Amino acid sequence: MSGKPEPKRTDGPAPAVDDRSVAARLFAILDAFAAPAGATSLTLTLTAIAQRAGLPLSTTHRLVAEWVGWGGLTKHDNGQYSLGMKLWELGVQTPTARNLRTIALPYLEDLYETTREHVHLAILDGRDALYLEKLSGHHAVRLISRVGARLPLHSTGVGLVLLAYAPSDVVQQYLATGLQRFLPRTVTEPDAVRKRLAEIRLLGLARMSEEMTAGSSSIAAPIRDRTGQVVAAVSIVTRTTDIVDPEQEQAVRLAAQGVSRALGYRRAQQ
Amino acid sequence: MSGKPEPKRTDGPAPAVDDRSVAARLFAILDAFAAPAGATSLTLTLTAIAQRAGLPLSTTHRLVAEWVGWGGLTKHDNGQYSLGMKLWELGVQTPTARNLRTIALPYLEDLYETTREHVHLAILDGRDALYLEKLSGHHAVRLISRVGARLPLHSTGVGLVLLAYAPSDVVQQYLATGLQRFLPRTVTEPDAVRKRLAEIRLLGLARMSEEMTAGSSSIAAPIRDRTGQVVAAVSIVTRTTDIVDPEQEQAVRLAAQGVSRALGYRRAQQ
DNA sequence: ACCAGAACTTCCACTGAATGGAAGCGGATG
DNA sequence: CATCCGCTTCCATTCAGTGGAAGTTCTGGT
């Protein structure tokens, strides 16, 4: 009853004992390096890591040393830390990413060659479109997307395609939360989005225009696995024009079909 | 006093208390998933993880749960575990890999388009060539290399280039250990390798033939950063022919120069 | 050159989180 | 139905991890 038998705590601003496990603390350290949006990858000092992870400096010091020893973090000459190659090495072995990427890459290359536009490959992960691959030429319009980026489902071509073929409860939940408007043309009204999703399912293709990045539009199509489930989406992002280019749309469709076939999909109908 | 008040340990085969830290045990679990050579990515049962990591089952159970909770491992329906997307997500943010890849990719695409051969991008990491990127078309000769793979320095094109421009003590150490012979034509004799390295430095290009995989040859060239240091190597792998193709060699050289220039290198001499 | 301050590293007594043996569970196999 | 094998849960024991504090190094201001 009453207060716990705390030793000698000077009131202060809620010490709030940290009941995270060692593992959770180790993870918190890595999470401190998660790059925010489309920024360059982070490089942090020990103190910065400690702050971001909410850990005492000495604990951070010890745990960071463990990460460095294993290769999950690297210490640079200037004393800053960044994510280490070991992490990259294990990361690229993750089955979902690796298998899809390996199979899809040749088709993405073809698509890039025929269109010379940014090519994206993304999957649905939680409430986001997670970008697995991105090909772009030298010219390349500046985009926020990059490999490993998470972008909203309702404002990107791949995102909308993924949402269009997602289980209805996922759609329900996604639309329930307020959708952010990035540009005047971003569609954020739930019912309007629903109507779009139906059109996408009908057409087997999504067309976006100026909803995430000014001056750029995109065309996206679904990729299916052997069971017919949509598991990913491909897209190209072009400079916005008013005319629909049937050749580009056909190229995206073909790429998506190619990958689907390589994944073992044999289209049932149509 | 005498012996510790051990509870009731039956002698047995050296209990050998495990003095690994919690962190080390967590890492051992991830390391259990490191795919051996060119195999498909692993999927393991709890028991298998425990064995590979050398941990008691109950400890493994608890720590694996921590990884799953964070997203570093994923539990599949069948009860098997594999590396998780979180790992991939953080992994692709690793600066070295990300920066080099982003800058190099357009040039690698060009190289692929002009040659239609496997294109590799690798860096020197420890005693291995670590493959950062690999592009291949549909036809594609079967190769052991893949993104994230580690292959020997003396039997691959990129490896030999990296070794040629490595600090002399690295070369020293590498050659000191016995070099494995994969095929009859693999050069393993230290002095012969040294001679090759000198030729590569002179020519700015490496030519390999049937030293790792039967029927395939490769042409590799060095990539330099702004300081002039060789930081990576590009190569194409072709079906072995007896004639040297100057166009292919020129294409590899151009790609390497393009990436170098994009990295800020302005060649000093030549 | 000197000093102040910040950032990092090391130390160590205390303690509660991690450990792992054992028992319980559940589903596959014969 | 019995057995095996792999997974999950439990909990008393203890030692690894903790973090405050002191020591050290680096930075930059005057």
Coordinates of C-alpha atoms (C1' of nucleotides) in Angstrom, one line a residue:
Chain A
M1 CA 0.0 0.0 0.0
S2 CA 0.9 3.7 -0.3
G3 CA 4.3 4.4 -2.0
K4 CA 6.8 1.8 -3.0
P5 CA 9.8 1.6 -0.6
E6 CA 11.8 3.8 -2.9
P7 CA 15.4 4.2 -1.6
K8 CA 16.1 7.9 -1.5
R9 CA 14.6 9.5 -4.5
T10 CA 14.6 13.2 -4.5
D11 CA 11.1 14.1 -5.9
G12 CA 12.3 15.5 -9.2
P13 CA 10.5 15.2 -12.5
A14 CA 9.2 11.7 -12.5
P15 CA 12.3 9.4 -12.6
A16 CA 10.0 6.7 -14.1
V17 CA 12.2 3.7 -13.9
D18 CA 13.0 2.4 -17.3
D19 CA 11.6 -1.1 -17.5
R20 CA 12.8 -1.8 -21.1
S21 CA 14.7 -5.1 -21.5
V22 CA 18.3 -5.1 -22.7
A23 CA 17.1 -6.1 -26.1
A24 CA 14.6 -3.2 -26.2
R25 CA 17.4 -0.8 -25.3
L26 CA 19.6 -2.2 -28.0
F27 CA 16.8 -1.8 -30.5
A28 CA 16.1 1.7 -29.4
I29 CA 19.7 2.5 -30.3
L30 CA 19.3 1.3 -33.8
D31 CA 15.9 3.0 -34.1
A32 CA 17.7 6.3 -33.4
F33 CA 19.3 5.9 -36.8
A34 CA 16.0 5.5 -38.7
A35 CA 16.1 8.3 -41.3
P36 CA 13.0 10.5 -41.2
A37 CA 11.7 10.9 -44.7
G38 CA 13.9 11.3 -47.8
A39 CA 16.9 12.7 -45.9
T40 CA 20.4 11.4 -46.2
S41 CA 21.2 8.6 -43.9
L42 CA 22.1 9.6 -40.4
T43 CA 25.4 9.9 -38.6
L44 CA 25.2 10.5 -34.9
T45 CA 27.4 11.2 -31.9
L46 CA 27.2 9.1 -28.8
T47 CA 25.3 11.8 -27.0
A48 CA 22.8 12.2 -29.8
I49 CA 22.2 8.5 -29.8
A50 CA 21.6 8.6 -26.0
Q51 CA 19.1 11.4 -26.3
R52 CA 17.2 9.8 -29.2
A53 CA 17.1 6.4 -27.5
G54 CA 16.3 7.9 -24.1
L55 CA 19.1 6.1 -22.4
P56 CA 21.8 7.3 -19.9
L57 CA 25.1 8.1 -21.5
S58 CA 27.1 5.3 -19.9
T59 CA 24.5 2.7 -20.8
T60 CA 24.5 3.9 -24.4
H61 CA 28.2 3.9 -24.4
R62 CA 28.3 0.2 -23.5
L63 CA 25.6 -0.9 -25.8
V64 CA 26.9 1.0 -28.7
A65 CA 30.2 -0.7 -28.2
E66 CA 28.4 -4.0 -28.4
W67 CA 26.8 -3.0 -31.8
V68 CA 30.1 -1.8 -33.1
G69 CA 31.8 -5.0 -32.0
W70 CA 29.3 -7.0 -34.0
G71 CA 29.2 -4.7 -37.0
G72 CA 25.7 -3.3 -36.7
L73 CA 27.1 0.2 -36.1
T74 CA 30.3 1.7 -37.4
K75 CA 32.4 4.3 -35.6
H76 CA 33.9 6.8 -38.0
D77 CA 37.2 8.7 -37.5
N78 CA 35.3 11.8 -36.4
G79 CA 33.8 9.9 -33.6
Q80 CA 30.3 9.7 -35.2
Y81 CA 28.4 6.5 -35.6
S82 CA 26.4 5.2 -38.4
L83 CA 24.6 2.0 -39.4
G84 CA 27.2 -0.7 -40.2
M85 CA 27.7 -3.0 -43.2
K86 CA 26.7 -6.1 -41.2
L87 CA 23.2 -4.7 -41.0
W88 CA 23.2 -4.2 -44.7
E89 CA 24.5 -7.7 -45.3
L90 CA 21.8 -9.3 -43.2
G91 CA 19.1 -6.9 -44.4
V92 CA 19.5 -7.7 -48.0
Q93 CA 19.0 -11.4 -47.1
T94 CA 15.5 -10.8 -45.9
P95 CA 13.4 -13.2 -47.9
T96 CA 10.5 -11.0 -48.9
A97 CA 12.7 -8.3 -50.2
R98 CA 15.3 -10.5 -51.7
N99 CA 13.1 -12.9 -53.6
L100 CA 10.8 -10.2 -55.0
R101 CA 13.7 -8.0 -56.0
T102 CA 15.7 -10.8 -57.7
I103 CA 12.7 -11.9 -59.7
A104 CA 11.4 -8.4 -60.6
L105 CA 14.7 -6.6 -61.4
P106 CA 15.1 -7.8 -65.0
Y107 CA 11.5 -6.6 -65.8
L108 CA 12.1 -3.3 -64.0
E109 CA 15.2 -2.8 -66.2
D110 CA 13.2 -3.5 -69.3
L111 CA 10.6 -1.0 -68.2
Y112 CA 13.3 1.6 -67.5
E113 CA 14.8 1.0 -70.9
T114 CA 11.6 1.5 -72.8
T115 CA 10.3 4.5 -70.8
R116 CA 13.5 6.1 -69.4
E117 CA 11.4 7.2 -66.4
H118 CA 11.8 6.5 -62.7
V119 CA 10.8 2.9 -62.0
H120 CA 9.5 1.9 -58.6
L121 CA 8.7 -1.5 -56.9
A122 CA 6.8 -1.4 -53.6
I123 CA 4.9 -3.6 -51.2
L124 CA 2.3 -2.9 -48.6
D125 CA 3.7 -2.9 -45.1
G126 CA 1.5 -1.7 -42.3
R127 CA -0.1 1.5 -43.4
D128 CA 2.6 2.5 -45.9
A129 CA 3.9 1.7 -49.3
L130 CA 7.4 0.4 -48.7
Y131 CA 9.8 1.0 -51.6
L132 CA 11.8 -2.1 -52.4
E133 CA 13.5 -0.9 -55.5
K134 CA 14.0 2.3 -57.5
L135 CA 15.7 2.7 -60.8
S136 CA 16.4 6.1 -62.3
G137 CA 18.6 7.5 -65.0
H138 CA 21.1 10.3 -64.9
H139 CA 18.7 13.2 -65.7
A140 CA 16.1 12.0 -63.1
V141 CA 13.5 14.4 -61.7
R142 CA 14.2 14.9 -58.0
L143 CA 11.8 12.6 -56.0
I144 CA 11.3 11.9 -52.3
S145 CA 11.1 8.1 -52.9
R146 CA 14.2 6.0 -52.4
V147 CA 14.8 2.4 -51.6
G148 CA 13.7 1.7 -48.1
A149 CA 11.3 4.7 -48.0
R150 CA 7.8 4.6 -46.7
L151 CA 5.2 6.7 -48.4
P152 CA 1.5 7.1 -47.9
L153 CA -0.9 4.8 -49.8
H154 CA -3.3 7.4 -50.9
S155 CA -0.9 9.8 -52.6
T156 CA 1.4 7.5 -54.6
G157 CA 0.7 5.3 -57.6
V158 CA 2.0 2.1 -56.1
G159 CA 0.3 2.9 -52.8
L160 CA -3.1 3.3 -54.4
V161 CA -2.7 0.1 -56.4
L162 CA -1.7 -1.8 -53.2
L163 CA -4.7 -0.3 -51.4
A164 CA -7.0 -1.2 -54.2
Y165 CA -6.3 -4.9 -53.8
A166 CA -5.9 -4.9 -50.0
P167 CA -8.4 -6.7 -47.8
S168 CA -11.4 -4.5 -47.1
D169 CA -10.7 -4.2 -43.4
V170 CA -7.3 -2.7 -44.2
V171 CA -8.9 -0.2 -46.5
Q172 CA -11.5 0.6 -43.9
Q173 CA -8.9 1.3 -41.2
Y174 CA -6.7 3.3 -43.5
L175 CA -9.4 5.6 -44.7
A176 CA -10.7 6.0 -41.1
T177 CA -7.7 8.0 -40.1
G178 CA -7.5 11.4 -41.7
L179 CA -5.5 11.4 -45.0
Q180 CA -2.9 14.0 -45.4
R181 CA -3.1 16.5 -48.3
F182 CA 0.3 17.1 -49.8
L183 CA -0.8 19.1 -52.8
P184 CA -4.0 20.7 -54.0
R185 CA -4.8 17.7 -56.1
T186 CA -4.2 15.0 -53.5
V187 CA -7.5 13.1 -53.0
T188 CA -8.1 12.7 -49.3
E189 CA -11.9 12.3 -49.1
P190 CA -12.6 8.7 -48.1
D191 CA -15.5 8.1 -50.5
A192 CA -13.6 9.7 -53.4
V193 CA -10.7 7.4 -52.6
R194 CA -13.0 4.4 -52.6
K195 CA -14.3 5.3 -56.0
R196 CA -10.8 5.6 -57.3
L197 CA -9.9 2.2 -55.9
A198 CA -12.9 0.6 -57.7
E199 CA -11.7 2.3 -61.0
I200 CA -8.2 0.9 -60.4
R201 CA -9.5 -2.6 -59.9
L202 CA -11.6 -2.3 -63.1
L203 CA -8.7 -0.9 -65.2
G204 CA -5.9 -2.9 -63.6
L205 CA -3.9 0.4 -63.5
A206 CA -3.6 3.5 -61.4
R207 CA -3.0 7.0 -62.8
M208 CA -1.9 9.7 -60.4
S209 CA -1.1 13.3 -61.1
E210 CA 0.5 15.9 -58.9
E211 CA -0.7 14.4 -55.6
M212 CA 2.6 13.9 -53.8
T213 CA 5.3 15.9 -55.8
A214 CA 4.6 18.9 -57.9
G215 CA 5.3 18.4 -61.6
S216 CA 5.3 14.6 -61.5
S217 CA 2.7 12.0 -62.3
S218 CA 2.7 8.2 -62.1
I219 CA 1.3 5.1 -63.6
A220 CA 1.2 2.0 -61.5
A221 CA 0.1 -1.6 -61.9
P222 CA -0.4 -4.6 -59.6
I223 CA 1.9 -7.7 -59.3
R224 CA 0.3 -11.0 -58.4
D225 CA 1.9 -14.2 -57.0
R226 CA 1.0 -17.7 -57.9
T227 CA -2.1 -17.6 -55.7
G228 CA -3.4 -14.5 -57.6
Q229 CA -2.9 -12.3 -54.6
V230 CA -1.5 -8.8 -55.2
V231 CA 1.8 -8.8 -53.4
A232 CA 3.5 -5.7 -54.9
A233 CA 3.1 -2.9 -57.4
V234 CA 5.3 -1.4 -60.1
S235 CA 5.1 2.2 -61.3
I236 CA 6.8 4.8 -63.4
V237 CA 6.9 8.4 -62.5
T238 CA 6.9 10.9 -65.3
R239 CA 6.9 14.6 -65.7
T240 CA 3.3 15.7 -65.7
T241 CA 1.6 16.1 -69.1
D242 CA -2.0 16.5 -69.9
I243 CA -2.2 13.7 -72.4
V244 CA -2.5 10.0 -71.5
D245 CA 0.3 8.0 -73.1
P246 CA -1.1 4.6 -74.0
E247 CA 2.4 3.3 -74.8
Q248 CA 3.6 4.1 -71.3
E249 CA 0.6 2.5 -69.7
Q250 CA 1.1 -0.6 -71.8
A251 CA 4.8 -0.8 -70.8
V252 CA 3.9 -0.6 -67.1
R253 CA 1.2 -3.3 -67.6
L254 CA 3.6 -5.5 -69.4
A255 CA 6.2 -5.2 -66.7
A256 CA 3.7 -6.0 -64.0
Q257 CA 2.5 -9.0 -65.9
G258 CA 6.0 -10.2 -66.6
V259 CA 6.9 -10.2 -62.9
S260 CA 3.6 -11.8 -62.0
R261 CA 4.2 -14.6 -64.5
A262 CA 7.7 -15.1 -63.1
L263 CA 6.2 -15.4 -59.7
G264 CA 4.0 -18.2 -60.9
Y265 CA 0.8 -16.4 -61.7
R266 CA -1.3 -17.8 -64.5
R267 CA -4.2 -15.4 -65.0
A268 CA -7.5 -17.1 -64.3
Q269 CA -9.9 -14.8 -66.2
Q270 CA -9.7 -12.1 -68.8
Chain B
M1 CA 34.4 -22.4 1.7
S2 CA 36.3 -24.4 -0.9
G3 CA 34.1 -25.0 -4.0
K4 CA 31.3 -22.6 -4.8
P5 CA 28.0 -23.7 -3.4
E6 CA 26.9 -25.1 -6.7
P7 CA 23.4 -26.5 -6.5
K8 CA 23.7 -30.0 -7.7
R9 CA 25.6 -30.1 -11.0
T10 CA 26.3 -33.6 -12.2
D11 CA 29.9 -33.4 -13.5
G12 CA 29.1 -34.0 -17.1
P13 CA 31.1 -32.8 -20.1
A14 CA 32.4 -29.4 -19.1
P15 CA 29.4 -27.1 -18.5
A16 CA 31.6 -24.2 -19.7
V17 CA 29.5 -21.3 -18.5
D18 CA 28.5 -19.1 -21.4
D19 CA 29.9 -15.7 -20.7
R20 CA 28.4 -14.0 -23.7
S21 CA 26.6 -10.8 -23.0
V22 CA 22.9 -10.5 -23.7
A23 CA 23.8 -8.5 -26.8
A24 CA 26.2 -11.1 -28.0
R25 CA 23.4 -13.7 -27.6
L26 CA 21.0 -11.6 -29.6
F27 CA 23.6 -11.2 -32.3
A28 CA 24.3 -14.9 -32.3
I29 CA 20.6 -15.5 -33.1
L30 CA 20.8 -13.2 -36.1
D31 CA 24.0 -14.7 -37.3
A32 CA 22.3 -18.1 -37.3
F33 CA 20.4 -16.8 -40.4
A34 CA 23.5 -15.8 -42.4
A35 CA 23.1 -17.7 -45.6
P36 CA 26.2 -19.7 -46.4
A37 CA 27.2 -19.1 -50.1
G38 CA 24.8 -18.6 -52.9
A39 CA 21.9 -20.4 -51.2
T40 CA 18.4 -19.2 -50.8
S41 CA 17.8 -17.2 -47.7
L42 CA 17.2 -19.2 -44.6
T43 CA 14.1 -20.1 -42.7
L44 CA 14.6 -21.8 -39.3
T45 CA 12.7 -23.4 -36.5
L46 CA 13.2 -22.3 -33.0
T47 CA 15.2 -25.4 -32.2
A48 CA 17.4 -24.9 -35.2
I49 CA 18.1 -21.3 -34.2
A50 CA 19.0 -22.5 -30.7
Q51 CA 21.5 -25.1 -32.1
R52 CA 23.1 -22.7 -34.5
A53 CA 23.5 -20.0 -31.9
G54 CA 24.6 -22.4 -29.2
L55 CA 21.9 -21.2 -26.8
P56 CA 19.5 -23.1 -24.5
L57 CA 16.1 -23.4 -26.0
S58 CA 14.3 -21.3 -23.4
T59 CA 16.7 -18.5 -23.7
T60 CA 16.4 -18.6 -27.5
H61 CA 12.7 -18.6 -27.1
R62 CA 12.7 -15.4 -25.1
L63 CA 15.3 -13.6 -27.2
V64 CA 13.7 -14.6 -30.5
A65 CA 10.5 -13.2 -29.2
E66 CA 12.3 -9.9 -28.6
W67 CA 13.5 -9.8 -32.2
V68 CA 10.1 -10.6 -33.5
G69 CA 8.6 -7.9 -31.4
W70 CA 10.9 -5.4 -32.9
G71 CA 10.6 -6.7 -36.5
G72 CA 14.1 -8.1 -36.9
L73 CA 12.8 -11.5 -37.3
T74 CA 9.4 -12.7 -38.6
K75 CA 7.5 -15.7 -37.5
H76 CA 5.7 -17.4 -40.4
D77 CA 2.5 -19.4 -40.2
N78 CA 4.3 -22.7 -40.2
G79 CA 6.2 -21.7 -37.1
Q80 CA 9.5 -21.0 -38.9
Y81 CA 11.4 -17.8 -38.5
S82 CA 13.2 -15.7 -41.0
L83 CA 14.9 -12.3 -41.1
G84 CA 12.3 -9.5 -40.9
M85 CA 11.6 -6.4 -42.9
K86 CA 12.8 -4.0 -40.2
L87 CA 16.2 -5.4 -40.7
W88 CA 16.0 -4.8 -44.5
E89 CA 14.7 -1.3 -43.9
L90 CA 17.5 -0.3 -41.6
G91 CA 20.1 -2.3 -43.7
V92 CA 19.4 -0.4 -46.9
Q93 CA 20.0 2.9 -45.0
T94 CA 23.6 1.9 -44.3
P95 CA 25.6 4.9 -45.6
T96 CA 28.4 3.2 -47.5
A97 CA 26.0 0.9 -49.4
R98 CA 23.3 3.4 -49.9
N99 CA 25.4 6.3 -51.2
L100 CA 27.6 4.2 -53.5
R101 CA 24.6 2.3 -54.9
T102 CA 22.5 5.4 -55.5
I103 CA 25.3 7.2 -57.3
A104 CA 26.5 4.1 -59.2
L105 CA 23.2 2.6 -60.3
P106 CA 22.5 4.8 -63.4
Y107 CA 26.0 4.0 -64.7
L108 CA 25.5 0.3 -64.0
E109 CA 22.2 0.4 -66.0
D110 CA 24.0 2.0 -68.9
L111 CA 26.6 -0.7 -68.8
Y112 CA 24.0 -3.4 -68.7
E113 CA 22.2 -1.9 -71.6
T114 CA 25.3 -1.7 -73.8
T115 CA 26.7 -5.1 -72.9
R116 CA 23.6 -7.2 -71.9
E117 CA 25.9 -9.0 -69.4
H118 CA 25.8 -9.5 -65.7
V119 CA 26.9 -6.2 -64.0
H120 CA 28.5 -6.3 -60.6
L121 CA 29.4 -3.6 -58.1
A122 CA 31.5 -4.6 -55.1
I123 CA 33.6 -3.2 -52.3
L124 CA 36.5 -4.6 -50.3
D125 CA 35.3 -5.7 -46.8
G126 CA 37.8 -7.6 -44.7
R127 CA 39.2 -10.4 -46.8
D128 CA 36.3 -10.5 -49.2
A129 CA 34.7 -8.8 -52.1
L130 CA 31.3 -7.8 -50.9
Y131 CA 28.7 -7.5 -53.7
L132 CA 26.6 -4.3 -53.3
E133 CA 24.7 -4.6 -56.6
K134 CA 24.1 -7.0 -59.4
L135 CA 22.1 -6.5 -62.5
S136 CA 21.2 -9.3 -64.8
G137 CA 18.8 -9.8 -67.7
H138 CA 16.3 -12.6 -68.2
H139 CA 18.6 -15.0 -70.0
A140 CA 21.4 -14.7 -67.4
V141 CA 24.1 -17.3 -67.0
R142 CA 23.7 -18.9 -63.5
L143 CA 26.3 -17.3 -61.2
I144 CA 27.0 -17.7 -57.5
S145 CA 27.2 -14.0 -57.0
R146 CA 24.2 -12.1 -55.6
V147 CA 23.7 -8.8 -53.7
G148 CA 25.1 -9.3 -50.3
A149 CA 27.4 -12.1 -51.2
R150 CA 31.0 -12.4 -50.2
L151 CA 33.4 -13.9 -52.7
P152 CA 37.2 -14.3 -52.6
L153 CA 39.4 -11.5 -53.9
H154 CA 41.8 -13.7 -56.0
S155 CA 39.2 -15.5 -58.0
T156 CA 36.8 -12.7 -59.1
G157 CA 37.3 -9.7 -61.3
V158 CA 36.1 -7.2 -58.9
G159 CA 38.1 -8.9 -56.1
L160 CA 41.3 -8.7 -58.0
V161 CA 40.8 -5.1 -58.9
L162 CA 40.1 -4.2 -55.2
L163 CA 43.2 -6.1 -54.2
A164 CA 45.3 -4.4 -56.8
Y165 CA 44.6 -1.0 -55.3
A166 CA 44.5 -2.1 -51.6
P167 CA 47.2 -1.1 -49.1
S168 CA 50.2 -3.3 -49.4
D169 CA 49.8 -4.8 -45.9
V170 CA 46.3 -6.0 -46.8
V171 CA 47.7 -7.6 -49.9
Q172 CA 50.5 -9.1 -47.8
Q173 CA 48.1 -10.6 -45.3
Y174 CA 45.7 -11.8 -47.9
L175 CA 48.4 -13.7 -49.9
A176 CA 49.9 -15.1 -46.8
T177 CA 46.9 -17.4 -46.2
G178 CA 46.6 -20.2 -48.7
L179 CA 44.4 -19.2 -51.6
Q180 CA 41.7 -21.6 -52.6
R181 CA 41.7 -23.1 -56.1
F182 CA 38.2 -23.3 -57.5
L183 CA 39.0 -24.3 -61.1
P184 CA 42.2 -25.4 -62.9
R185 CA 42.7 -21.9 -64.1
T186 CA 42.4 -20.2 -60.7
V187 CA 45.7 -18.4 -60.0
T188 CA 46.7 -19.2 -56.4
E189 CA 50.4 -18.8 -56.3
P190 CA 51.3 -15.6 -54.4
D191 CA 53.9 -14.3 -56.7
A192 CA 51.8 -15.0 -59.8
V193 CA 49.0 -13.0 -58.1
R194 CA 51.3 -10.1 -57.4
K195 CA 52.4 -10.0 -61.0
R196 CA 48.7 -9.9 -62.0
L197 CA 48.0 -7.1 -59.6
A198 CA 50.8 -5.0 -61.1
E199 CA 49.4 -5.6 -64.6
I200 CA 46.0 -4.6 -63.4
R201 CA 47.4 -1.3 -62.0
L202 CA 49.2 -0.7 -65.2
L203 CA 46.1 -1.4 -67.4
G204 CA 43.5 0.0 -65.1
L205 CA 41.5 -3.2 -65.8
A206 CA 41.3 -6.8 -64.8
R207 CA 40.6 -9.8 -67.1
M208 CA 39.6 -13.1 -65.5
S209 CA 38.8 -16.3 -67.2
E210 CA 37.3 -19.5 -65.7
E211 CA 38.7 -18.9 -62.3
M212 CA 35.6 -19.1 -60.2
T213 CA 32.8 -20.4 -62.4
A214 CA 33.3 -22.7 -65.4
G215 CA 32.3 -21.1 -68.7
S216 CA 32.3 -17.5 -67.5
S217 CA 34.9 -14.7 -67.7
S218 CA 34.9 -11.2 -66.4
I219 CA 36.2 -7.7 -67.0
A220 CA 36.5 -5.4 -64.0
A221 CA 37.6 -1.8 -63.4
P222 CA 38.3 0.4 -60.3
I223 CA 36.0 3.2 -59.0
R224 CA 37.7 6.1 -57.2
D225 CA 36.3 8.7 -54.9
R226 CA 37.2 12.3 -54.7
T227 CA 40.5 11.6 -52.9
G228 CA 41.6 9.3 -55.7
Q229 CA 41.3 6.2 -53.5
V230 CA 39.8 3.1 -55.1
V231 CA 36.6 2.5 -53.1
A232 CA 34.8 -0.1 -55.3
A233 CA 34.9 -2.0 -58.5
V234 CA 32.5 -2.7 -61.4
S235 CA 32.6 -5.7 -63.6
I236 CA 30.7 -7.5 -66.3
V237 CA 30.6 -11.3 -66.4
T238 CA 30.4 -12.9 -69.9
R239 CA 30.4 -16.3 -71.4
T240 CA 34.0 -17.3 -72.0
T241 CA 35.4 -16.6 -75.4
D242 CA 39.0 -16.7 -76.6
I243 CA 39.0 -13.3 -78.2
V244 CA 39.3 -10.1 -76.2
D245 CA 36.5 -7.7 -77.0
P246 CA 37.8 -4.1 -76.9
E247 CA 34.3 -2.7 -76.9
Q248 CA 33.3 -4.5 -73.8
E249 CA 36.5 -3.4 -72.1
Q250 CA 35.8 0.2 -73.0
A251 CA 32.3 0.0 -71.7
V252 CA 33.4 -1.3 -68.3
R253 CA 36.1 1.5 -68.2
L254 CA 33.6 4.1 -69.1
A255 CA 31.1 2.9 -66.4
A256 CA 33.9 3.0 -63.8
Q257 CA 35.0 6.4 -64.8
G258 CA 31.4 7.7 -64.8
V259 CA 30.9 6.6 -61.3
S260 CA 34.2 7.9 -60.2
R261 CA 33.4 11.3 -61.7
A262 CA 30.0 11.3 -60.0
L263 CA 31.8 10.6 -56.7
G264 CA 33.9 13.7 -57.2
Y265 CA 37.1 12.2 -58.7
R266 CA 39.0 14.4 -61.2
R267 CA 41.8 12.3 -62.5
A268 CA 45.1 13.8 -61.7
Q269 CA 47.3 12.3 -64.3
Q270 CA 46.9 10.6 -67.7
Chain C
dA1 C1' 48.8 30.0 -23.9
dC2 C1' 45.3 29.3 -20.9
dC3 C1' 40.8 28.0 -19.4
dA4 C1' 35.9 26.6 -19.6
dG5 C1' 32.8 23.5 -21.2
dA6 C1' 31.3 19.7 -23.7
dA7 C1' 31.8 15.1 -25.1
dC8 C1' 33.4 10.9 -24.2
dT9 C1' 35.4 7.0 -21.3
dT10 C1' 36.1 4.3 -17.2
dC11 C1' 34.9 2.6 -12.7
dC12 C1' 32.4 -0.1 -9.4
dA13 C1' 28.8 -1.2 -5.7
dC14 C1' 24.1 -2.5 -6.0
dT15 C1' 20.3 -5.0 -7.6
dG16 C1' 16.6 -6.7 -10.3
dA17 C1' 16.6 -8.6 -15.0
dA18 C1' 18.1 -12.4 -17.5
dT19 C1' 19.0 -17.2 -17.1
dG20 C1' 18.0 -22.1 -18.0
dG21 C1' 16.4 -26.5 -15.9
dA22 C1' 12.2 -28.6 -15.5
dA23 C1' 7.5 -29.3 -16.1
dG24 C1' 3.5 -28.6 -19.0
dC25 C1' 1.4 -28.5 -23.6
dG26 C1' 0.0 -29.9 -28.2
dG27 C1' 0.2 -31.9 -32.5
dA28 C1' 2.3 -35.2 -35.6
dT29 C1' 3.4 -40.2 -36.3
dG30 C1' 3.1 -45.1 -36.0
Chain D
dC1 C1' -3.9 -45.0 -28.0
dA2 C1' 1.0 -44.3 -26.9
dT3 C1' 5.1 -42.0 -28.0
dC4 C1' 8.0 -38.6 -29.6
dC5 C1' 9.4 -34.1 -30.7
dG6 C1' 9.2 -29.2 -30.7
dC7 C1' 7.4 -25.4 -28.4
dT8 C1' 5.9 -22.6 -24.4
dT9 C1' 5.6 -21.3 -19.6
dC10 C1' 7.3 -21.0 -14.9
dC11 C1' 10.2 -19.4 -11.3
dA12 C1' 14.1 -19.6 -7.7
dT13 C1' 18.8 -18.2 -8.2
dT14 C1' 22.5 -15.2 -9.3
dC15 C1' 25.5 -12.6 -11.8
dA16 C1' 25.4 -9.4 -15.7
dG17 C1' 23.8 -5.0 -16.6
dT18 C1' 23.1 -0.6 -14.7
dG19 C1' 24.0 4.3 -14.2
dG20 C1' 25.9 8.0 -11.0
dA21 C1' 30.0 9.9 -10.5
dA22 C1' 34.8 10.7 -11.2
dG23 C1' 38.4 11.0 -14.7
dT24 C1' 40.0 12.1 -19.4
dT25 C1' 40.2 14.1 -23.9
dC26 C1' 38.8 17.3 -27.3
dT27 C1' 37.2 22.0 -28.8
dG28 C1' 37.1 26.6 -29.2
dG29 C1' 36.9 31.1 -27.1
dT30 C1' 39.7 35.0 -25.3

